[in-house]
């Protein structure tokens, strides 16, 4: 157990490193405590910022709404004119969205007004057109019982000077809409994390290669590329590493010199462990975590020439799960995202689940939506850490902590979604 910038620092002042985590939560805590942002900021057009991570807090330069505006189509009036009952008011002018009127309402006047129009001076309420009768240049208006003023007040949503978006937030369409409404056109974001992805194994063949006896086509690169891209990474395909230390070392060193993170799958388990881990240890350091999780095998995290490297198990379901649970927070930390993820939901399970105590288990599952019922999760019938057919139909994983042995039907369980799209 040697790796981590934090523990290297502790070593240098003579503090012994803590033992390698054996639980999933221990591994996640380790990642959160050890890794820091590895990217700088850049300014980019708002239109290109979806999915990017905000590099600075954003302060509202204006109120939202920007001005008192009508919330309906109707007539702007002075309340005092209608307090005694319905009144006949002269229509003084017209205000539509983007076409304000400069007229100041006086007693006895109304103004035709449309949704989004600037409320004219002198008006303190809008009467919906359904509560009015038009009579040429006049309108007969009344105040319905329990009716609001139908005004969107300046600043009622966002007040100028307040922080509206926080550094570390991943920008989604609603964030961009808010930033745009506040008239930002350039946003400060973190540079994308540069990741190189390798698969390892002599049995693996790329899509364009023919498959011989005992060989299989590589499934993990498209899987992990997609998962990394959903986290905003810029992914380079490093290809397939053969089970040959010489070939591995050259490729890993080349990637480490140029990239922020290396992700591999396969080749990190018992038989082959010496390969990949010896290669990495020869240029850096590596932790092999025998996490008590199913499916899992060891997950390795280390560095090679100061570039972090995450080595995932080769079985596709195990690779997907360990990436979700450990790759997600690692990428979040390195790319400056505040939320470590992945997000967990608490949902009732449709059927009972029996499991072995003492290890964390993930079971591929799908969501069950029935009319009038809360959404439930249902474990897949087939399980197996290599079963991609099963995984492709699952919505995610039910995850059960170490101590649990039995979950009854209807009990709430943690569920982590498989990112789609
Ligand atoms: P390993 O972790 O290298 O021992 O691999 C465990 C299992 O996963 C073996 O059956 C491998 O053939 C399989 N495997 C490893 N990498 C991949 C991959 N990229 N795509 C599909 N299966 C893989
Ligand atoms: Mg292998």
CSV table of C-alpha atoms and ligand atoms in Angstrom, one decimal:
chain,number,residue,atom,x,y,z
A,1,UNK,CA,0.0,0.0,0.0
A,2,UNK,CA,1.9,3.0,-1.2
A,3,UNK,CA,-0.1,5.1,-3.4
A,4,UNK,CA,-1.8,8.5,-3.0
A,5,UNK,CA,-0.5,12.0,-3.1
A,6,UNK,CA,-1.9,12.4,0.4
A,7,UNK,CA,-0.2,9.4,1.8
A,8,UNK,CA,3.1,10.2,0.0
A,9,UNK,CA,2.9,13.5,1.9
A,10,UNK,CA,2.1,11.7,5.1
A,11,UNK,CA,5.0,9.3,4.5
A,12,UNK,CA,7.4,12.2,4.0
A,13,UNK,CA,6.7,13.4,7.5
A,14,UNK,CA,6.9,9.9,8.9
A,15,UNK,CA,3.2,9.2,9.3
A,16,UNK,CA,2.4,5.6,8.4
A,17,UNK,CA,-0.2,5.1,5.7
A,18,UNK,CA,-3.6,3.7,6.7
A,19,UNK,CA,-4.4,0.1,5.5
A,20,UNK,CA,-6.0,-0.3,2.1
A,21,UNK,CA,-9.8,-0.1,2.2
A,22,UNK,CA,-11.6,-3.4,1.9
A,23,UNK,CA,-15.1,-1.9,1.8
A,24,UNK,CA,-16.7,0.0,-1.0
A,25,UNK,CA,-17.5,2.9,1.3
A,26,UNK,CA,-13.9,2.9,2.5
A,27,UNK,CA,-12.7,3.0,-1.1
A,28,UNK,CA,-15.0,5.9,-1.9
A,29,UNK,CA,-13.8,7.8,1.2
A,30,UNK,CA,-10.2,7.2,0.2
A,31,UNK,CA,-10.9,8.6,-3.3
A,32,UNK,CA,-12.7,11.6,-1.8
A,33,UNK,CA,-9.9,12.3,0.6
A,34,UNK,CA,-7.0,11.7,-1.8
A,35,UNK,CA,-7.8,13.2,-5.1
A,36,UNK,CA,-8.0,16.8,-6.1
A,37,UNK,CA,-8.9,18.7,-9.2
A,38,UNK,CA,-6.4,18.0,-12.1
A,39,UNK,CA,-7.7,20.5,-14.6
A,40,UNK,CA,-7.6,24.3,-15.1
A,41,UNK,CA,-10.5,26.5,-16.1
A,42,UNK,CA,-11.4,27.9,-19.5
A,43,UNK,CA,-14.1,30.3,-20.8
A,44,UNK,CA,-16.5,28.9,-23.3
A,45,UNK,CA,-19.7,30.0,-25.0
A,46,UNK,CA,-22.8,29.2,-23.0
A,47,UNK,CA,-24.2,27.3,-26.0
A,48,UNK,CA,-21.4,24.7,-25.7
A,49,UNK,CA,-21.4,24.4,-21.9
A,50,UNK,CA,-24.0,21.6,-21.3
A,51,UNK,CA,-22.5,18.9,-19.1
A,52,UNK,CA,-19.4,21.0,-18.3
A,53,UNK,CA,-18.4,21.8,-14.7
A,54,UNK,CA,-18.6,25.3,-13.6
A,55,UNK,CA,-15.3,26.7,-12.5
A,56,UNK,CA,-16.5,29.7,-10.5
A,57,UNK,CA,-19.6,30.7,-8.5
A,58,UNK,CA,-22.0,32.8,-10.6
A,59,UNK,CA,-23.4,35.9,-9.1
A,60,UNK,CA,-26.7,37.3,-10.6
A,61,UNK,CA,-26.0,40.6,-12.3
A,62,UNK,CA,-29.7,41.4,-12.4
A,63,UNK,CA,-33.0,40.6,-10.8
A,64,UNK,CA,-35.3,37.9,-12.2
A,65,UNK,CA,-37.9,38.8,-13.2
A,66,UNK,CA,-36.1,41.9,-14.4
A,67,UNK,CA,-39.2,44.1,-13.9
A,68,UNK,CA,-42.8,43.9,-12.6
A,69,UNK,CA,-44.6,42.1,-15.4
A,70,UNK,CA,-48.1,40.9,-16.1
A,71,UNK,CA,-48.6,37.2,-15.5
A,72,UNK,CA,-51.8,37.0,-17.6
A,73,UNK,CA,-53.6,38.5,-20.6
A,74,UNK,CA,-56.0,41.2,-19.2
A,75,UNK,CA,-56.2,44.7,-18.1
A,76,UNK,CA,-53.9,46.6,-15.8
A,77,UNK,CA,-55.8,48.7,-13.2
A,78,UNK,CA,-55.6,50.6,-10.0
A,79,UNK,CA,-57.2,48.4,-7.3
A,80,UNK,CA,-58.9,51.4,-5.6
A,81,UNK,CA,-61.0,51.9,-8.7
A,82,UNK,CA,-62.6,48.4,-8.2
A,83,UNK,CA,-62.9,48.1,-4.5
A,84,UNK,CA,-66.5,49.3,-4.4
A,85,UNK,CA,-67.5,46.8,-7.1
A,86,UNK,CA,-67.3,46.5,-10.9
A,87,UNK,CA,-66.3,49.7,-12.7
A,88,UNK,CA,-66.2,51.0,-16.2
A,89,UNK,CA,-62.7,52.2,-17.0
A,90,UNK,CA,-61.3,54.0,-20.1
A,91,UNK,CA,-58.6,52.0,-21.9
A,92,UNK,CA,-55.7,54.4,-22.0
A,93,UNK,CA,-53.1,52.4,-23.9
A,94,UNK,CA,-51.8,48.9,-24.7
A,95,UNK,CA,-48.7,47.0,-23.4
A,96,UNK,CA,-47.5,43.7,-24.9
A,97,UNK,CA,-44.4,41.6,-24.1
A,98,UNK,CA,-41.4,43.6,-25.5
A,99,UNK,CA,-43.7,46.6,-26.2
A,100,UNK,CA,-44.0,48.6,-22.9
A,101,UNK,CA,-46.3,51.6,-22.6
A,102,UNK,CA,-44.9,54.9,-21.2
A,103,UNK,CA,-48.3,55.9,-20.0
A,104,UNK,CA,-48.9,56.4,-16.3
A,105,UNK,CA,-52.4,55.1,-15.2
A,106,UNK,CA,-54.6,57.5,-13.4
A,107,UNK,CA,-57.9,56.8,-11.6
A,108,UNK,CA,-60.6,55.7,-14.0
A,109,UNK,CA,-58.1,54.2,-16.5
A,110,UNK,CA,-57.2,50.7,-17.4
A,111,UNK,CA,-54.5,49.4,-19.8
A,112,UNK,CA,-54.9,46.4,-22.2
A,113,UNK,CA,-52.0,44.2,-21.2
A,114,UNK,CA,-50.5,40.8,-22.2
A,115,UNK,CA,-48.5,38.2,-20.4
A,116,UNK,CA,-44.9,39.3,-20.0
A,117,UNK,CA,-45.5,43.0,-20.6
A,118,UNK,CA,-44.0,45.6,-18.3
A,119,UNK,CA,-46.6,46.7,-15.7
A,120,UNK,CA,-47.4,50.3,-16.4
A,121,UNK,CA,-46.7,52.9,-13.7
A,122,UNK,CA,-49.8,53.6,-11.6
A,123,UNK,CA,-51.1,50.0,-11.9
A,124,UNK,CA,-51.0,47.6,-9.0
A,125,UNK,CA,-52.9,44.7,-10.3
A,126,UNK,CA,-54.0,42.9,-13.5
A,127,UNK,CA,-57.6,41.7,-14.0
A,128,UNK,CA,-57.8,38.6,-16.2
A,129,UNK,CA,-59.6,39.2,-19.5
A,130,UNK,CA,-62.1,36.5,-18.4
A,131,UNK,CA,-63.2,38.9,-15.6
A,132,UNK,CA,-63.7,41.8,-18.0
A,133,UNK,CA,-66.3,42.9,-20.6
A,134,UNK,CA,-64.9,45.0,-23.4
A,135,UNK,CA,-66.9,47.9,-24.6
A,136,UNK,CA,-65.1,49.8,-27.4
A,137,UNK,CA,-62.5,52.0,-25.8
A,138,UNK,CA,-63.8,51.1,-22.4
A,139,UNK,CA,-63.7,48.0,-20.2
A,140,UNK,CA,-66.0,46.9,-17.4
A,141,UNK,CA,-63.8,45.1,-14.9
A,142,UNK,CA,-64.4,43.5,-11.5
A,143,UNK,CA,-62.3,41.9,-8.8
A,144,UNK,CA,-63.1,38.2,-8.5
A,145,UNK,CA,-63.1,36.9,-4.9
A,146,UNK,CA,-59.8,35.5,-3.8
A,147,UNK,CA,-58.0,36.6,-6.9
A,148,UNK,CA,-54.3,37.4,-7.0
A,149,UNK,CA,-52.8,40.5,-8.5
A,150,UNK,CA,-51.4,38.5,-11.5
A,151,UNK,CA,-48.1,40.3,-11.3
A,152,UNK,CA,-44.7,38.7,-11.5
A,153,UNK,CA,-42.7,40.8,-9.1
A,154,UNK,CA,-39.2,42.1,-10.0
A,155,UNK,CA,-36.6,39.9,-8.2
A,156,UNK,CA,-39.1,37.4,-6.8
A,157,UNK,CA,-37.2,34.5,-8.3
A,158,UNK,CA,-33.6,35.7,-8.2
A,159,UNK,CA,-32.3,38.8,-6.6
A,160,UNK,CA,-29.3,40.7,-8.1
A,161,UNK,CA,-26.1,39.9,-6.3
A,162,UNK,CA,-27.1,36.4,-5.1
A,163,UNK,CA,-25.1,33.3,-6.0
A,164,UNK,CA,-27.2,31.4,-8.5
A,165,UNK,CA,-24.8,28.6,-9.6
A,166,UNK,CA,-22.0,27.2,-7.6
A,167,UNK,CA,-18.5,26.2,-8.6
A,168,UNK,CA,-18.4,22.5,-9.2
A,169,UNK,CA,-21.9,22.2,-10.5
A,170,UNK,CA,-22.4,20.2,-13.7
A,171,UNK,CA,-24.3,22.4,-16.1
A,172,UNK,CA,-27.6,21.0,-17.2
A,173,UNK,CA,-30.2,22.6,-19.5
A,174,UNK,CA,-32.0,24.4,-16.6
A,175,UNK,CA,-28.7,25.9,-15.4
A,176,UNK,CA,-28.0,27.1,-18.9
A,177,UNK,CA,-31.5,28.6,-19.2
A,178,UNK,CA,-30.9,30.5,-15.9
A,179,UNK,CA,-27.5,31.7,-17.0
A,180,UNK,CA,-28.9,32.8,-20.3
A,181,UNK,CA,-31.8,34.6,-18.6
A,182,UNK,CA,-29.2,36.5,-16.6
A,183,UNK,CA,-27.6,37.4,-19.9
A,184,UNK,CA,-24.4,35.5,-19.6
A,185,UNK,CA,-22.9,34.5,-22.9
A,186,UNK,CA,-19.6,33.1,-21.8
A,187,UNK,CA,-19.2,30.7,-18.9
A,188,UNK,CA,-16.1,29.8,-16.8
A,189,UNK,CA,-15.9,26.0,-16.8
A,190,UNK,CA,-13.3,23.4,-16.0
A,191,UNK,CA,-11.3,22.0,-18.9
A,192,UNK,CA,-12.5,18.5,-19.8
A,193,UNK,CA,-10.6,15.7,-18.1
A,194,UNK,CA,-8.4,13.9,-20.7
A,195,UNK,CA,-8.7,10.1,-20.2
A,196,UNK,CA,-7.1,7.3,-22.1
A,197,UNK,CA,-8.9,4.0,-22.1
A,198,UNK,CA,-7.3,0.6,-22.6
A,199,UNK,CA,-8.7,-2.9,-22.6
A,200,UNK,CA,-6.3,-5.7,-21.7
A,201,UNK,CA,-6.2,-9.3,-22.7
A,202,UNK,CA,-4.7,-11.5,-25.4
A,203,UNK,CA,-8.2,-13.0,-26.0
A,204,UNK,CA,-9.6,-9.6,-27.0
A,205,UNK,CA,-10.2,-8.6,-30.6
A,206,UNK,CA,-11.2,-5.2,-32.0
A,207,UNK,CA,-14.4,-4.8,-34.1
A,208,UNK,CA,-12.5,-4.9,-37.4
A,209,UNK,CA,-10.5,-8.0,-36.5
A,210,UNK,CA,-11.5,-11.6,-37.1
A,211,UNK,CA,-12.3,-13.7,-34.1
A,212,UNK,CA,-10.4,-17.0,-33.7
A,213,UNK,CA,-11.0,-19.9,-31.4
A,214,UNK,CA,-11.1,-18.8,-27.7
A,215,UNK,CA,-11.1,-15.2,-28.7
A,216,UNK,CA,-13.8,-12.6,-27.9
A,217,UNK,CA,-14.7,-9.2,-29.1
A,218,UNK,CA,-13.9,-6.3,-26.8
A,219,UNK,CA,-17.0,-5.0,-25.0
A,220,UNK,CA,-15.5,-2.8,-22.3
A,221,UNK,CA,-14.1,0.0,-24.4
A,222,UNK,CA,-17.5,1.2,-25.8
A,223,UNK,CA,-19.0,0.7,-22.3
A,224,UNK,CA,-16.4,2.7,-20.4
A,225,UNK,CA,-16.0,5.3,-23.2
A,226,UNK,CA,-19.7,6.0,-22.9
A,227,UNK,CA,-19.7,6.1,-19.1
A,228,UNK,CA,-16.6,8.5,-19.1
A,229,UNK,CA,-18.1,10.7,-21.8
A,230,UNK,CA,-21.3,11.0,-19.8
A,231,UNK,CA,-19.2,12.4,-17.0
A,232,UNK,CA,-17.8,15.0,-19.5
A,233,UNK,CA,-14.4,13.4,-20.2
A,234,UNK,CA,-12.6,13.7,-23.4
A,235,UNK,CA,-11.7,10.0,-24.1
A,236,UNK,CA,-8.9,8.7,-26.2
A,237,UNK,CA,-9.1,5.1,-27.3
A,238,UNK,CA,-5.8,3.5,-26.3
A,239,UNK,CA,-6.7,0.2,-27.9
A,240,UNK,CA,-6.1,-3.3,-26.5
A,241,UNK,CA,-3.0,-4.0,-24.3
A,242,UNK,CA,-1.7,-7.5,-24.9
A,243,UNK,CA,-0.8,-9.5,-21.8
A,244,UNK,CA,2.9,-8.5,-22.3
A,245,UNK,CA,4.6,-6.3,-19.8
A,246,UNK,CA,7.0,-4.7,-22.4
A,247,UNK,CA,4.1,-3.7,-24.6
A,248,UNK,CA,2.0,-2.4,-21.7
A,249,UNK,CA,4.7,-0.3,-20.2
A,250,UNK,CA,5.4,1.7,-23.3
A,251,UNK,CA,1.8,2.5,-24.0
A,252,UNK,CA,1.0,3.4,-20.4
A,253,UNK,CA,4.0,5.7,-20.1
A,254,UNK,CA,3.1,7.4,-23.3
A,255,UNK,CA,-0.5,8.0,-22.1
A,256,UNK,CA,0.6,9.1,-18.7
A,257,UNK,CA,2.8,11.8,-20.1
A,258,UNK,CA,-0.2,13.4,-22.0
A,259,UNK,CA,-3.3,12.6,-20.1
A,260,UNK,CA,-5.1,13.3,-16.8
A,261,UNK,CA,-6.3,9.8,-16.1
A,262,UNK,CA,-5.8,6.3,-17.5
A,263,UNK,CA,-8.6,3.7,-17.2
A,264,UNK,CA,-8.0,0.0,-18.0
A,265,UNK,CA,-10.1,-3.0,-17.7
A,266,UNK,CA,-9.0,-6.6,-17.3
A,267,UNK,CA,-5.7,-8.0,-16.5
A,268,UNK,CA,-5.8,-6.9,-12.9
A,269,UNK,CA,-6.9,-10.2,-11.3
A,270,UNK,CA,-4.9,-13.0,-9.6
A,271,UNK,CA,-3.3,-14.8,-12.5
A,272,UNK,CA,-2.4,-11.7,-14.4
A,273,UNK,CA,-2.2,-9.3,-11.5
A,274,UNK,CA,1.6,-9.3,-11.6
A,275,UNK,CA,1.6,-8.0,-15.2
A,276,UNK,CA,-0.3,-4.8,-14.9
A,277,UNK,CA,0.5,-4.1,-11.3
A,278,UNK,CA,4.3,-4.7,-11.8
A,279,UNK,CA,4.3,-2.5,-14.8
A,280,UNK,CA,2.6,0.3,-12.9
A,281,UNK,CA,4.7,-0.2,-9.8
A,282,UNK,CA,7.8,0.0,-11.9
A,283,UNK,CA,6.9,3.6,-12.8
A,284,UNK,CA,4.7,4.7,-9.9
A,285,UNK,CA,2.7,3.0,-7.3
A,286,UNK,CA,-0.5,1.0,-7.1
A,287,UNK,CA,-3.0,-0.1,-4.6
A,288,UNK,CA,-4.8,-3.4,-5.2
A,289,UNK,CA,-8.1,-3.3,-3.4
A,290,UNK,CA,-9.6,-6.7,-2.7
A,291,UNK,CA,-12.9,-5.1,-2.0
A,292,UNK,CA,-15.6,-7.3,-0.4
A,293,UNK,CA,-18.0,-6.6,-3.2
A,294,UNK,CA,-19.9,-8.8,-5.7
A,295,UNK,CA,-19.3,-8.6,-8.6
A,296,UNK,CA,-15.9,-7.1,-8.3
A,297,UNK,CA,-12.6,-8.9,-8.2
A,298,UNK,CA,-9.8,-6.5,-7.3
A,299,UNK,CA,-10.0,-2.9,-8.3
A,300,UNK,CA,-6.6,-1.2,-8.6
A,301,UNK,CA,-5.9,2.5,-8.2
A,302,UNK,CA,-2.5,4.0,-8.5
A,303,UNK,CA,-0.3,6.4,-10.5
A,304,UNK,CA,2.2,6.0,-13.2
A,305,UNK,CA,4.5,8.9,-13.8
A,306,UNK,CA,2.1,10.9,-11.6
A,307,UNK,CA,-0.9,10.2,-13.8
A,308,UNK,CA,-3.7,8.5,-11.9
A,309,UNK,CA,-4.6,5.0,-13.2
A,310,UNK,CA,-7.8,3.1,-12.4
A,311,UNK,CA,-7.6,-0.6,-13.3
A,312,UNK,CA,-11.1,-2.2,-13.4
A,313,UNK,CA,-12.0,-5.9,-13.6
A,314,UNK,CA,-12.4,-7.4,-17.0
A,315,UNK,CA,-15.9,-8.9,-16.7
A,316,UNK,CA,-18.2,-6.3,-18.3
A,317,UNK,CA,-20.8,-6.2,-15.6
A,318,UNK,CA,-18.1,-5.9,-12.9
A,319,UNK,CA,-16.4,-3.2,-15.0
A,320,UNK,CA,-19.6,-1.3,-15.3
A,321,UNK,CA,-20.4,-1.6,-11.6
A,322,UNK,CA,-17.0,-0.7,-10.3
A,323,UNK,CA,-16.7,2.2,-12.7
A,324,UNK,CA,-20.1,3.5,-11.6
A,325,UNK,CA,-19.3,3.2,-7.9
A,326,UNK,CA,-15.6,4.2,-7.9
A,327,UNK,CA,-14.8,5.7,-11.3
A,328,UNK,CA,-17.6,8.2,-11.0
A,329,UNK,CA,-16.3,9.8,-7.8
A,330,UNK,CA,-12.7,9.6,-9.0
A,331,UNK,CA,-13.6,11.4,-12.3
A,332,UNK,CA,-15.7,13.9,-10.3
A,333,UNK,CA,-12.8,14.7,-8.0
A,334,UNK,CA,-10.2,15.1,-10.8
A,335,UNK,CA,-12.6,17.2,-13.0
A,336,UNK,CA,-13.5,19.6,-10.1
A,337,UNK,CA,-17.2,18.4,-9.8
A,338,UNK,CA,-18.7,19.1,-6.4
A,339,UNK,CA,-21.1,16.1,-6.4
A,340,UNK,CA,-19.1,12.8,-6.2
A,341,UNK,CA,-22.0,10.5,-7.3
A,342,UNK,CA,-23.4,8.3,-8.4
A,343,UNK,CA,-26.8,9.3,-7.2
A,344,UNK,CA,-28.6,6.6,-5.2
A,345,UNK,CA,-32.4,6.3,-5.0
A,346,UNK,CA,-34.3,4.5,-2.2
A,347,UNK,CA,-37.0,2.3,-3.8
A,348,UNK,CA,-39.1,-0.7,-2.6
A,349,UNK,CA,-38.0,-4.0,-4.0
A,350,UNK,CA,-40.7,-6.1,-5.6
A,351,UNK,CA,-39.5,-9.5,-4.3
A,352,UNK,CA,-37.5,-10.7,-1.4
A,353,UNK,CA,-33.7,-10.9,-1.8
A,354,UNK,CA,-31.3,-13.2,0.1
A,355,UNK,CA,-27.6,-12.4,0.2
A,356,UNK,CA,-24.5,-13.3,2.0
A,357,UNK,CA,-23.6,-11.1,4.9
A,358,UNK,CA,-20.1,-9.5,5.1
A,359,UNK,CA,-19.9,-8.2,1.6
A,360,UNK,CA,-21.5,-5.5,-0.4
A,361,UNK,CA,-23.5,-6.9,-3.3
A,362,UNK,CA,-24.9,-5.3,-6.4
A,363,UNK,CA,-27.7,-7.0,-8.4
A,364,UNK,CA,-28.7,-5.8,-11.8
A,365,UNK,CA,-32.4,-4.8,-11.7
A,366,UNK,CA,-35.0,-3.1,-13.6
A,367,UNK,CA,-37.6,-0.5,-12.6
A,368,UNK,CA,-41.3,-1.6,-12.4
A,369,UNK,CA,-43.9,1.1,-13.0
A,370,UNK,CA,-47.5,0.1,-12.5
A,371,UNK,CA,-50.4,2.5,-12.6
A,372,UNK,CA,-51.2,3.8,-9.2
A,373,UNK,CA,-48.2,2.1,-7.6
A,374,UNK,CA,-44.9,3.6,-6.5
A,375,UNK,CA,-42.0,2.7,-8.7
A,376,UNK,CA,-40.4,-0.6,-7.6
A,377,UNK,CA,-37.2,-2.3,-8.4
A,378,UNK,CA,-37.0,-5.9,-9.5
A,379,UNK,CA,-33.8,-8.0,-9.5
A,380,UNK,CA,-32.9,-9.6,-12.9
A,381,UNK,CA,-33.5,-13.3,-12.9
A,382,UNK,CA,-30.2,-14.0,-14.5
A,383,UNK,CA,-27.1,-12.9,-12.8
A,384,UNK,CA,-23.5,-13.1,-13.8
A,385,UNK,CA,-20.6,-10.7,-14.1
A,386,UNK,CA,-20.1,-11.4,-17.8
A,387,UNK,CA,-23.8,-11.2,-18.8
A,388,UNK,CA,-24.0,-8.2,-21.1
A,389,UNK,CA,-27.3,-9.3,-22.6
A,390,UNK,CA,-28.8,-9.1,-19.1
A,391,UNK,CA,-27.1,-5.8,-18.3
A,392,UNK,CA,-28.3,-4.1,-21.4
A,393,UNK,CA,-31.9,-4.7,-20.3
A,394,UNK,CA,-31.4,-3.6,-16.7
A,395,UNK,CA,-32.0,-0.1,-15.5
A,396,UNK,CA,-29.3,-0.2,-12.9
A,397,UNK,CA,-28.2,-2.1,-9.8
A,398,UNK,CA,-29.8,-2.7,-6.4
A,399,UNK,CA,-27.0,-2.3,-4.0
A,400,UNK,CA,-27.0,-4.0,-0.6
A,401,UNK,CA,-24.6,-3.1,2.1
A,402,UNK,CA,-22.3,-5.5,3.9
A,403,UNK,CA,-24.4,-6.3,7.0
A,404,UNK,CA,-27.7,-7.1,5.1
A,405,UNK,CA,-28.6,-10.8,4.7
A,406,UNK,CA,-32.3,-10.6,3.8
A,407,UNK,CA,-34.5,-8.0,2.3
A,408,UNK,CA,-38.3,-8.6,2.4
A,409,UNK,CA,-40.6,-7.7,-0.5
A,410,UNK,CA,-41.6,-4.1,-0.2
A,411,UNK,CA,-38.5,-3.1,1.8
A,412,UNK,CA,-36.6,0.0,0.6
A,413,UNK,CA,-33.2,-0.7,-1.0
A,414,UNK,CA,-30.6,1.5,-2.6
A,415,UNK,CA,-30.7,1.7,-6.3
A,416,UNK,CA,-28.1,3.2,-8.7
A,417,UNK,CA,-29.2,3.9,-12.3
A,418,UNK,CA,-27.1,2.8,-15.2
A,419,UNK,CA,-26.6,6.0,-17.1
A,420,UNK,CA,-28.5,5.8,-20.4
A,421,UNK,CA,-28.6,8.0,-23.5
B,1,LIG,P1,-9.6,-10.5,-16.4
B,1,LIG,O1,-10.0,-9.4,-15.5
B,1,LIG,O2,-8.5,-10.0,-17.4
B,1,LIG,O3,-9.2,-11.7,-15.7
B,1,LIG,O4,-10.8,-10.8,-17.3
B,1,LIG,C1,-12.0,-11.4,-16.7
B,1,LIG,C2,-12.9,-11.8,-17.8
B,1,LIG,O5,-13.4,-10.7,-18.4
B,1,LIG,C3,-12.3,-12.8,-18.8
B,1,LIG,O6,-13.3,-13.7,-19.2
B,1,LIG,C4,-12.0,-11.8,-19.9
B,1,LIG,O7,-12.0,-12.5,-21.2
B,1,LIG,C5,-13.2,-10.9,-19.9
B,1,LIG,N1,-12.8,-9.6,-20.4
B,1,LIG,C6,-11.7,-8.8,-20.1
B,1,LIG,N2,-11.7,-7.7,-20.8
B,1,LIG,C7,-12.8,-7.7,-21.6
B,1,LIG,C8,-13.3,-6.8,-22.5
B,1,LIG,N3,-12.7,-5.6,-22.8
B,1,LIG,N4,-14.5,-7.1,-23.1
B,1,LIG,C9,-15.2,-8.2,-22.8
B,1,LIG,N5,-14.7,-9.1,-21.9
B,1,LIG,C10,-13.6,-8.9,-21.3
B,2,LIG,MG1,-7.4,-10.8,-19.0
